[in-house]
GROMACS .gro file of C-alpha atoms in nm:
model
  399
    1UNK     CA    1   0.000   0.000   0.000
    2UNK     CA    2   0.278   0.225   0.028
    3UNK     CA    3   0.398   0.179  -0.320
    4UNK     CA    4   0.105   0.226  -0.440
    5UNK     CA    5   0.061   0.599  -0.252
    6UNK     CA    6   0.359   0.678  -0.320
    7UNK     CA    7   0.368   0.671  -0.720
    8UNK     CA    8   0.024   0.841  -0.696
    9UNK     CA    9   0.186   1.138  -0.513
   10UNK     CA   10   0.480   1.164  -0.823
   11UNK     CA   11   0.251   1.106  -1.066
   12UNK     CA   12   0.032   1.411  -0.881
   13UNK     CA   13   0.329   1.651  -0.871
   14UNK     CA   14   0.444   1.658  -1.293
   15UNK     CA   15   0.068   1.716  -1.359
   16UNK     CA   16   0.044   2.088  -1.579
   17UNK     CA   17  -0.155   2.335  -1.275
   18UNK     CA   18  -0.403   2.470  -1.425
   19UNK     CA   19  -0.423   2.889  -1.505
   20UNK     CA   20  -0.601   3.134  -1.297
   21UNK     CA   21  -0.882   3.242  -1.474
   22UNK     CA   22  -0.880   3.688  -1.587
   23UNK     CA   23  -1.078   3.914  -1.454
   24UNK     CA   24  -1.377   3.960  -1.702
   25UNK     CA   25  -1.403   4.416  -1.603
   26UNK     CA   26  -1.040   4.463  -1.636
   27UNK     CA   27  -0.913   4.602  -1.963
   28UNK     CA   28  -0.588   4.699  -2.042
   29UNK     CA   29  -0.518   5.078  -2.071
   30UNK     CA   30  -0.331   5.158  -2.427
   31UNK     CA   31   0.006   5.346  -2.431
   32UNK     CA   32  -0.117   5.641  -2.655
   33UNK     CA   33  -0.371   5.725  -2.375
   34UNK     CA   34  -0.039   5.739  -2.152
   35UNK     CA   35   0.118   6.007  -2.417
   36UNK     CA   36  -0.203   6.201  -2.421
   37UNK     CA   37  -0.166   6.305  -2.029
   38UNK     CA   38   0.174   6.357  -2.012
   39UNK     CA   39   0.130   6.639  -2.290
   40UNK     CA   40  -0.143   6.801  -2.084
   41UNK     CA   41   0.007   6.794  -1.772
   42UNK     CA   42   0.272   6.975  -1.975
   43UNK     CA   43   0.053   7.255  -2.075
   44UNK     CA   44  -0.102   7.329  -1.821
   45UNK     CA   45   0.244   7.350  -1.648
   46UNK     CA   46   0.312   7.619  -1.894
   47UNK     CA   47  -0.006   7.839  -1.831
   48UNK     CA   48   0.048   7.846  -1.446
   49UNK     CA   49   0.382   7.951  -1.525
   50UNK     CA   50   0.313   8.226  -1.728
   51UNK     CA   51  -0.010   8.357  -1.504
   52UNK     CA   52   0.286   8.366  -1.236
   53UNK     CA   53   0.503   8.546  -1.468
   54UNK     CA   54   0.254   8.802  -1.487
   55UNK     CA   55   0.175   8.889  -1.158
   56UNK     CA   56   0.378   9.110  -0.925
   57UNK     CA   57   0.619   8.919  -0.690
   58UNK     CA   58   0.491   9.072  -0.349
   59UNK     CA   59   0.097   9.170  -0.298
   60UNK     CA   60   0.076   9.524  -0.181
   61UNK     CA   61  -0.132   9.591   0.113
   62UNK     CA   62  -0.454   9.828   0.060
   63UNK     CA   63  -0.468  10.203   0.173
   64UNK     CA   64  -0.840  10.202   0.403
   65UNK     CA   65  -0.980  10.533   0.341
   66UNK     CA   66  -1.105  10.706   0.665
   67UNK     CA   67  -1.206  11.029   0.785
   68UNK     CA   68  -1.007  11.196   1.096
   69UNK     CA   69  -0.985  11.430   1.329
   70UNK     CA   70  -0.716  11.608   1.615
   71UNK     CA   71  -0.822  11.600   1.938
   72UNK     CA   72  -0.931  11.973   2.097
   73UNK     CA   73  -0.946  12.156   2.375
   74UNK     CA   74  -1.224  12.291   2.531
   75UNK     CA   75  -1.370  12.468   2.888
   76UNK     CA   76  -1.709  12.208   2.924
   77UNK     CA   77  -1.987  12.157   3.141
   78UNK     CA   78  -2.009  11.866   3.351
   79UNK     CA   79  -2.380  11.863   3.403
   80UNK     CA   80  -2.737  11.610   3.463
   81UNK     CA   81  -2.968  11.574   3.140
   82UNK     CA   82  -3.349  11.591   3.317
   83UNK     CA   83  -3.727  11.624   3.235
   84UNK     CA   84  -3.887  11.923   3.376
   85UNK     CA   85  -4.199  12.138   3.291
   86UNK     CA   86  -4.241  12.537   3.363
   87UNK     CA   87  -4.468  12.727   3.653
   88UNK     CA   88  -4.570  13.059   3.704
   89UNK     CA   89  -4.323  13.324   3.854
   90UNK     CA   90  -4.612  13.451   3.998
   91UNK     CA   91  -5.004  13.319   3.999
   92UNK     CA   92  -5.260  13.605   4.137
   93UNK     CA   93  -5.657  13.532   4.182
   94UNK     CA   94  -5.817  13.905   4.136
   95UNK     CA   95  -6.071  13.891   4.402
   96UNK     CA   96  -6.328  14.174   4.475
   97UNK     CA   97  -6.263  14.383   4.806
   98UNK     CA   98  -6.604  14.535   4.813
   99UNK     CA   99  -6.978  14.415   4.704
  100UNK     CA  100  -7.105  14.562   4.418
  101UNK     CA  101  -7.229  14.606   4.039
  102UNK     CA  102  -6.951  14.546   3.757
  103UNK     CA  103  -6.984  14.803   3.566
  104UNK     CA  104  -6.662  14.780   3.371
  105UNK     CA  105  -6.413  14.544   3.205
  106UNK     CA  106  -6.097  14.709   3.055
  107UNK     CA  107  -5.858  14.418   2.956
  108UNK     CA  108  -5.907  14.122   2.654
  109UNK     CA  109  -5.854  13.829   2.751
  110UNK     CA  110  -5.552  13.658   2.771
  111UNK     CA  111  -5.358  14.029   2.697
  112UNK     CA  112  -5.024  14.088   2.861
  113UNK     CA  113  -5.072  14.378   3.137
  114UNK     CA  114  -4.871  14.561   3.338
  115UNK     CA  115  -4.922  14.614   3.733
  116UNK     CA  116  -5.165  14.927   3.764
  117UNK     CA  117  -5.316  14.844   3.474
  118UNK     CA  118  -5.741  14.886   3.530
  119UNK     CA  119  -5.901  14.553   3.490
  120UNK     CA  120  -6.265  14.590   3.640
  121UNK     CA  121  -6.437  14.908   3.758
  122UNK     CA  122  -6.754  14.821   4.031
  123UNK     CA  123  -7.009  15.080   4.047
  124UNK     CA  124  -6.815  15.360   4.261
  125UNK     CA  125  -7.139  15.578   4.368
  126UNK     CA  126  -7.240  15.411   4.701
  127UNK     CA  127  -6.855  15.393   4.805
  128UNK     CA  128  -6.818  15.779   4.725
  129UNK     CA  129  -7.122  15.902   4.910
  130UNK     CA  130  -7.038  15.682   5.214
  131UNK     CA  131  -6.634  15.896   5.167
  132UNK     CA  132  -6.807  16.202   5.131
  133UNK     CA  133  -7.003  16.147   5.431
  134UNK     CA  134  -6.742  16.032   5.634
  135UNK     CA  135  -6.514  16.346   5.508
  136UNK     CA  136  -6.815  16.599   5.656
  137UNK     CA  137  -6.810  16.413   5.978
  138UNK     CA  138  -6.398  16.433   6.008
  139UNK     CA  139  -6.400  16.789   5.935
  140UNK     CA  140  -6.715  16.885   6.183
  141UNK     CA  141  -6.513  16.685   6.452
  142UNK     CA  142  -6.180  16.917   6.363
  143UNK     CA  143  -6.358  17.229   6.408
  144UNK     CA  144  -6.524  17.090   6.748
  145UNK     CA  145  -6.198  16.967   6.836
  146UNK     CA  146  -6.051  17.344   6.734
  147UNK     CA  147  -6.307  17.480   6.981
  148UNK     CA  148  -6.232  17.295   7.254
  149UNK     CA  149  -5.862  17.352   7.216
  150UNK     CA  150  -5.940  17.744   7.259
  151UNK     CA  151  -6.127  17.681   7.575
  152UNK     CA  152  -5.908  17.432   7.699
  153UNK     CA  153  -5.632  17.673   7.672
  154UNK     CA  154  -5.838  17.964   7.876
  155UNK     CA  155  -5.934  17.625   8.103
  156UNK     CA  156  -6.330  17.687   8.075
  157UNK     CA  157  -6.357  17.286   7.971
  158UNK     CA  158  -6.246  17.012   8.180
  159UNK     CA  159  -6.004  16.772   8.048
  160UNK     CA  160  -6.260  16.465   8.006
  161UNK     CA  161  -6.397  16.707   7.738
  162UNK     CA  162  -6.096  16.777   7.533
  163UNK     CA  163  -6.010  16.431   7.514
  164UNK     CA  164  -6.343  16.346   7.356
  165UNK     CA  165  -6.319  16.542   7.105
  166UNK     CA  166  -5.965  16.436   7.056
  167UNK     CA  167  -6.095  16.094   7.000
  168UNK     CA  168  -6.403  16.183   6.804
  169UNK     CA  169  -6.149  16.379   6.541
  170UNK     CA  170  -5.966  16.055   6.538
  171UNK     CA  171  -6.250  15.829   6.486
  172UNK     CA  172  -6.404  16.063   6.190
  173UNK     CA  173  -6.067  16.102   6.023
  174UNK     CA  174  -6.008  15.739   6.041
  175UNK     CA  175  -6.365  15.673   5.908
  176UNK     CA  176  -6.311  15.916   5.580
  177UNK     CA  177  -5.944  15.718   5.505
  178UNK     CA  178  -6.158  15.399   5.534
  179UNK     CA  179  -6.424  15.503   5.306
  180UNK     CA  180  -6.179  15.641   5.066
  181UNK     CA  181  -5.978  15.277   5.048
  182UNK     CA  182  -6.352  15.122   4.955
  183UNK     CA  183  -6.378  15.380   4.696
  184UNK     CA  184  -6.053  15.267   4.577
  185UNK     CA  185  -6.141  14.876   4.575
  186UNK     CA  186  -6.405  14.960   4.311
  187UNK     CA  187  -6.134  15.025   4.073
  188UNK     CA  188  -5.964  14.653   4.055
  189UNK     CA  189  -5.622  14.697   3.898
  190UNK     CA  190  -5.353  14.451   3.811
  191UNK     CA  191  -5.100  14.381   4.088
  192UNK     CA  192  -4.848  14.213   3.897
  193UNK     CA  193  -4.696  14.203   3.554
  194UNK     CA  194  -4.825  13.927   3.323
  195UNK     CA  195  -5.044  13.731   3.120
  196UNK     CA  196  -5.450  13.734   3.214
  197UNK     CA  197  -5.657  13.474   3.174
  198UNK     CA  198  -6.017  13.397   3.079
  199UNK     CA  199  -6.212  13.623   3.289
  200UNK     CA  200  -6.459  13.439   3.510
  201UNK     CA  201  -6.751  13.737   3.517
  202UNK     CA  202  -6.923  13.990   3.267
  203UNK     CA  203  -7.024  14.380   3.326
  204UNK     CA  204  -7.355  14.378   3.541
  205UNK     CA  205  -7.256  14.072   3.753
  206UNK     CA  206  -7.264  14.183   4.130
  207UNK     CA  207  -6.945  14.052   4.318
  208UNK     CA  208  -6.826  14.062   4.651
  209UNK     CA  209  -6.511  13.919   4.878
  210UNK     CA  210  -6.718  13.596   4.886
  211UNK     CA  211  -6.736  13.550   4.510
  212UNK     CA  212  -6.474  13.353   4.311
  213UNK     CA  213  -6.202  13.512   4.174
  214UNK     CA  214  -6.282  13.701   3.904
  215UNK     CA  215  -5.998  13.690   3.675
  216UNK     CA  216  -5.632  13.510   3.716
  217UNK     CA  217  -5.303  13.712   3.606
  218UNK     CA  218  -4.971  13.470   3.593
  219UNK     CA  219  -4.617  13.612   3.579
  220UNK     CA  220  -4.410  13.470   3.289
  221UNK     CA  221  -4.103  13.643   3.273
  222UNK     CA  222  -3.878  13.482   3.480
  223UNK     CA  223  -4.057  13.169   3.476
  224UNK     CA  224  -3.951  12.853   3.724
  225UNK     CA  225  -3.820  12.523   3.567
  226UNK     CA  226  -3.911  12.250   3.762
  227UNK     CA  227  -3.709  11.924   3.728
  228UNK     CA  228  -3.637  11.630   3.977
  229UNK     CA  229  -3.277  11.483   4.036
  230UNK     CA  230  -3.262  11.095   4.062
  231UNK     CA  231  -3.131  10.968   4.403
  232UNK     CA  232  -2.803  10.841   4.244
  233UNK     CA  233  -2.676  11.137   4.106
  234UNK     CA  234  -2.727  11.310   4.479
  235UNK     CA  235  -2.319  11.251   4.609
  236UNK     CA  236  -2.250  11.445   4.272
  237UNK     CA  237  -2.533  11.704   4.272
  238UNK     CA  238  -2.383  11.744   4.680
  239UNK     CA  239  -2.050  11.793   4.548
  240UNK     CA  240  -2.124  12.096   4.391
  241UNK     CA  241  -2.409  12.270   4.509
  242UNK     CA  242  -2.358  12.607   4.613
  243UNK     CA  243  -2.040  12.630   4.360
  244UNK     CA  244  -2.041  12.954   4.127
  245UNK     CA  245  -2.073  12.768   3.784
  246UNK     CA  246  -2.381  12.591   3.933
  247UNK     CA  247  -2.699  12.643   3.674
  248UNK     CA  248  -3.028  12.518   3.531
  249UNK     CA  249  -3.047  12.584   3.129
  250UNK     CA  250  -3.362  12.517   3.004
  251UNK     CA  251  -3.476  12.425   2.630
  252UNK     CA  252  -3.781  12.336   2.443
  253UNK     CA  253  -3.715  11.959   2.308
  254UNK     CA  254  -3.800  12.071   1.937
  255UNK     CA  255  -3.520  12.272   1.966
  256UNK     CA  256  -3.725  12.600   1.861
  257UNK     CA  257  -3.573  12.826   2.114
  258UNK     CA  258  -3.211  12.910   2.193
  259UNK     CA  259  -3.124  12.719   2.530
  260UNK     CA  260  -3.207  12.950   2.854
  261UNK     CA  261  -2.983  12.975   3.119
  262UNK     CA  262  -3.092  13.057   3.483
  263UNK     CA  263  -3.000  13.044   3.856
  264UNK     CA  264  -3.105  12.766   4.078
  265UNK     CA  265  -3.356  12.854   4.311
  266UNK     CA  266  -3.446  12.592   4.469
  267UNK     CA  267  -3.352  12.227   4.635
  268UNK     CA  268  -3.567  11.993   4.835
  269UNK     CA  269  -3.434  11.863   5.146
  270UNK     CA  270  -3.543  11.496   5.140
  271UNK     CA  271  -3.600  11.266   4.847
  272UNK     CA  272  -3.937  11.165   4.758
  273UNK     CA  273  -4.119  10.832   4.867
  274UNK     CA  274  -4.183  10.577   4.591
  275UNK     CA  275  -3.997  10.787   4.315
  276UNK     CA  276  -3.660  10.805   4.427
  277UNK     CA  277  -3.599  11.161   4.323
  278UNK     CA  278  -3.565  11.505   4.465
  279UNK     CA  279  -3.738  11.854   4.322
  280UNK     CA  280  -3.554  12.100   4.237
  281UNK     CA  281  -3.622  12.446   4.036
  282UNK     CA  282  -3.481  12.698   3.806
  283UNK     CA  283  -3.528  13.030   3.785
  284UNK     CA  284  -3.537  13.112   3.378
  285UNK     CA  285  -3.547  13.415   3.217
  286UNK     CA  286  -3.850  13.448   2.933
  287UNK     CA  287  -3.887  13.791   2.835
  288UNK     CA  288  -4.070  13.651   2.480
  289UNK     CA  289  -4.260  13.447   2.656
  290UNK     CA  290  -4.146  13.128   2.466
  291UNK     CA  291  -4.181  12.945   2.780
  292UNK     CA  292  -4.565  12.876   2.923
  293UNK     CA  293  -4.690  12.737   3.208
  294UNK     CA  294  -4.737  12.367   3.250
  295UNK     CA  295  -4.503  12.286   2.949
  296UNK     CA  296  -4.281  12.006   2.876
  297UNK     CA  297  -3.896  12.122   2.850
  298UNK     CA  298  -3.526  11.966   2.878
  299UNK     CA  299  -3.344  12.095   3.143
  300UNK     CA  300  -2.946  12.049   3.168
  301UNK     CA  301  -2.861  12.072   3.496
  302UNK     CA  302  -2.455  12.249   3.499
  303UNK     CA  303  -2.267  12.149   3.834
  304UNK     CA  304  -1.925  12.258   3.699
  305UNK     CA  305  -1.702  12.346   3.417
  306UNK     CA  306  -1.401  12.133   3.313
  307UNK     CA  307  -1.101  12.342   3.210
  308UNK     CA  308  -0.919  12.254   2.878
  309UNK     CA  309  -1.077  11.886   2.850
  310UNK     CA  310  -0.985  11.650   2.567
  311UNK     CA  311  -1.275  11.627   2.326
  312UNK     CA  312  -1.276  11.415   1.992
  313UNK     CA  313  -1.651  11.365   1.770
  314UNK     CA  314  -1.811  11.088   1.939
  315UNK     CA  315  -1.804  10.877   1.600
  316UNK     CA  316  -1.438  10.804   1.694
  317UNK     CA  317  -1.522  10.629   1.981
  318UNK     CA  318  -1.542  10.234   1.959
  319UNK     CA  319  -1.626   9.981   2.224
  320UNK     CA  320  -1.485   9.635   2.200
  321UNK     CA  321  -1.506   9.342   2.447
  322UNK     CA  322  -1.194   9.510   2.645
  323UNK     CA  323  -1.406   9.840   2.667
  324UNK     CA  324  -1.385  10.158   2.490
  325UNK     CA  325  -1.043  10.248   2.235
  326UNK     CA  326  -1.011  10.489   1.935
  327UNK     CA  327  -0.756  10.478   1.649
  328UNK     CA  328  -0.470  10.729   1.641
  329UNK     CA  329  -0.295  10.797   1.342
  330UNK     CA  330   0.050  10.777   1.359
  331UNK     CA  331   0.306  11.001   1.165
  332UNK     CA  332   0.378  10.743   0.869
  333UNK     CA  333  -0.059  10.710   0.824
  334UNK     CA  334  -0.043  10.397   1.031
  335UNK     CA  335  -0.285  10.330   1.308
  336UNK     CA  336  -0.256  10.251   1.652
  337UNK     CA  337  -0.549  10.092   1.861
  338UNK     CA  338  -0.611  10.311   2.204
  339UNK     CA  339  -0.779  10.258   2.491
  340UNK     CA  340  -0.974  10.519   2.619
  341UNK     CA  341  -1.142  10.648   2.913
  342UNK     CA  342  -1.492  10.858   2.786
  343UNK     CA  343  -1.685  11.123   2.956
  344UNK     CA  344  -1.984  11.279   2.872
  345UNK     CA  345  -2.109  11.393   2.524
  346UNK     CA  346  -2.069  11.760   2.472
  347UNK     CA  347  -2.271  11.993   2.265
  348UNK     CA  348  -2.159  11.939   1.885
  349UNK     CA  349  -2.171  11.562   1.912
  350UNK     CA  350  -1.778  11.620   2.087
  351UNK     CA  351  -1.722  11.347   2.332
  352UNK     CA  352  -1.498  11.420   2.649
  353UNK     CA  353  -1.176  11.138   2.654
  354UNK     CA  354  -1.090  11.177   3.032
  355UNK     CA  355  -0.784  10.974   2.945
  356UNK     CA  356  -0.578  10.780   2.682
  357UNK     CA  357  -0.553  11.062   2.421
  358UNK     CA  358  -0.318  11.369   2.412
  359UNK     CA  359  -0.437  11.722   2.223
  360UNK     CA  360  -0.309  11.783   1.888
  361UNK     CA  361  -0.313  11.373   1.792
  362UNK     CA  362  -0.537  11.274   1.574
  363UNK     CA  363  -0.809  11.033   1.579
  364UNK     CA  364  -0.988  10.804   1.261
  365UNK     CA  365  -1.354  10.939   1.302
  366UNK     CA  366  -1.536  10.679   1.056
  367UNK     CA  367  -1.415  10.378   0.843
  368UNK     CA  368  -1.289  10.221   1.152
  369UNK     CA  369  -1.451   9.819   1.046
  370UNK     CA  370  -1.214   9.755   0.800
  371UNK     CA  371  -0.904   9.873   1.044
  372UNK     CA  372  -0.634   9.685   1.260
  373UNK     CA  373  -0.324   9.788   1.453
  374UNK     CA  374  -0.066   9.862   1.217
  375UNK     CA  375  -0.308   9.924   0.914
  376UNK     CA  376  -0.211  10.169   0.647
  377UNK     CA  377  -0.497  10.471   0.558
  378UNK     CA  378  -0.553  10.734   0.311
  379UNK     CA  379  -0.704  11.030   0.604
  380UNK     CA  380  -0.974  11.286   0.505
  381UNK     CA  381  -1.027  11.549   0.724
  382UNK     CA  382  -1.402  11.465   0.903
  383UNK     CA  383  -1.708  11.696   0.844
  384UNK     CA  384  -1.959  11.740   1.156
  385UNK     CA  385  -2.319  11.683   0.991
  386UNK     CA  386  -2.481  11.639   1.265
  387UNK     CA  387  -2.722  11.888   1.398
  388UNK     CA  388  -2.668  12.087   1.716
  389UNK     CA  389  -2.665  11.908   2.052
  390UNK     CA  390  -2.921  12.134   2.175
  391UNK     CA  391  -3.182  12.029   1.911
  392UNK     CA  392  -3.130  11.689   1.977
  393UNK     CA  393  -3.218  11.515   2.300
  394UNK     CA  394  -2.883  11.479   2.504
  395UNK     CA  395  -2.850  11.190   2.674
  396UNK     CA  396  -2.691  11.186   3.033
  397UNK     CA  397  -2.360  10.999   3.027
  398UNK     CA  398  -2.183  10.822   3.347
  399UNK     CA  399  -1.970  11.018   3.484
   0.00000   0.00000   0.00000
């Protein structure tokens, strides 16, 4: 048997192996195809060659164009931004001192008048026969008094009679003066300068201290400003009350009239449950009567003035996540990133830099997006179009 196994096992080994069979999706790629790609890779070789050829060796960096400004000097206010409205100077009821007809009214309503001027005349006649009356009496009593003087002095009265008469001269003189002031009270006259109002009676009404007032007369010119300062602002309001360049400047918020500046008058002493705030008032001159009672104005309240502070327009100032900066152009037209400390926004649109900037540099005002430390500009000097501060409603910057 192993004979037999054996020769099978040569006789297994000369046998032909038989051939892998081909892949049926292969095909062979031809040599021309080979040829065809090597002579595009070689012109496109050439193209990117001469596109390199063509441009410049080193890319030039672009000039930003910006607008720019120095930074000035300036005496400014340091000052509150409020809401106030106006009140009467002065506000006078014209009330009737005597009982009578009206017989007379010699003002239109809602005229300016002056103090003296006649407003209503009550029917004078029973007043001036009660004076004239009371004038007879005072001068019978100064002859009877006369009369007992002569025969006082020649001691034919006693005294008990001289003083009588004393007194009864006294008493009739004081009667007439009386009488006359009641005659006077029919003529109702203005006891202030001002505006009147709608009058409140017509001729032939009878009137009388009891009556309501017939007529009110409110002084406009000065007028008060009254405003309220918020509780926080009190340690800086404290600071510099009572200083000399403390005032109230009032305005209308339509900007119609030129800003008014008057005295403070007036400070509460305690701040006001609920609302946090404390009432103040202005004294404001209105001698046009722009101003009216009632009425909504802006007041800017001045604590101080700030001698020769920085101010640059308050376009140049940027805030980024490490706060506030501005972009200062350097000699070569290069900027330079800044931080800054800001102030308050002064009239212009001029923003105060407390710190960070020096006067004379100069500052990019707009096109500052497209700018980074180091970046080259072409500078144009920067054009305020913005309208006046005092049109425009200020708004009250941190101090």
């Amino acid at each position: 048997m192993n004979i037999v196994q054996e020769e099978e096992r040569r006789v297994a080994g000369k046998a032909p192996k038989p051939a892998k069979p081909r892949r049926t999706g292969a095909q062979s790629i031809p040599r021309w195809a080979y040829v065809l790609f090597a002579v595009l890779a070689v012109l496109v070789l050439l193209r990117s060659f001469q596109r390199g050829v063509g441009m410049p060796r080193t890319a030039q960096v672009p000039v930003r164009p910006v607008t720019a400004a120095k930074v000035i000097t300036k005496d400014v206010p340091v000052y509150l931004d409020e809401i106030g409205t106006c009140a009467a100077y002065e506000t006078v009821q014209v009330q009737a001192q005597v009982s009578g007809q009206i017989i007379g009214r010699h003002f239109q309503d809602g005229a300016d008048v002056k103090k003296g001027d006649l407003l209503f005349t009550i029917d004078p006649r029973p007043f001036q026969a009660t004076l004239d009356q009371a004038k007879a009496q005072a001068a019978l009593d100064q002859a009877t008094l006369k009369r007992q003087e002569d025969l006082r002095a020649r001691k034919v009265i006693s005294q008990q009679d001289y003083d009588t008469a004393v007194a009864n001269a006294h008493k009739s003189q004081a009667a007439a003066e009386a009488a006359q002031v009641n005659l006077d009270f029919c003529y109702i006259k203005s006891p202030i300068n001002g505006r009147i109002g709608l009058r409140n009676v017509d001729v032939g009404n009878l009137v009388g201290p009891s009556t309501p007032p017939l007529v009110t007369i409110q002084g406009l010119d000065p007028i008060y400003t009254d405003f309220t300062v918020a509780e926080n602002d009190l340690p800086l309001v404290r600071k510099y009350l009572g200083g000399p360049n403390v005032k109230v400047q009032t305005y209308l918020p339509d900007g119609s009239i030129t800003p008014r500046t008057g005295d403070l008058y007036f400070i509460d002493n305690a701040v006001q449950p609920g609302s946090g705030t404390v009432r103040a008032r202005g004294v404001t001159p209105n001698p046009d009567r722009a101003l009216w009672p009632s009425e909504f104005v802006r007041v800017r309240f001045i604590l101080d003035v700030l001698k020769n502070a920085a101010l640059v327009p308050s376009q140049a100032v940027q805030v980024s996540q490490s706060g506030p900066f501005v972009f200062v152009v350097k000699p070569d037209n290069t900027v330079d990133l800044r931080p800054v400390k800001p102030g308050q926004r002064q009239e212009g649109d001029f923003t105060v830099i407390e710190s960070g900037v020096k006067p004379g540099e100069t500052v990019v005002v707009t096109g500052q997006l497209a700018l980074a430390p180091g970046a080259k500009i072409a500078p144009q000097p920067h054009v305020d179009q913005t309208p006046d501060s005092q049109q425009a409603a200020p708004s009250k910057s941190a101090m």
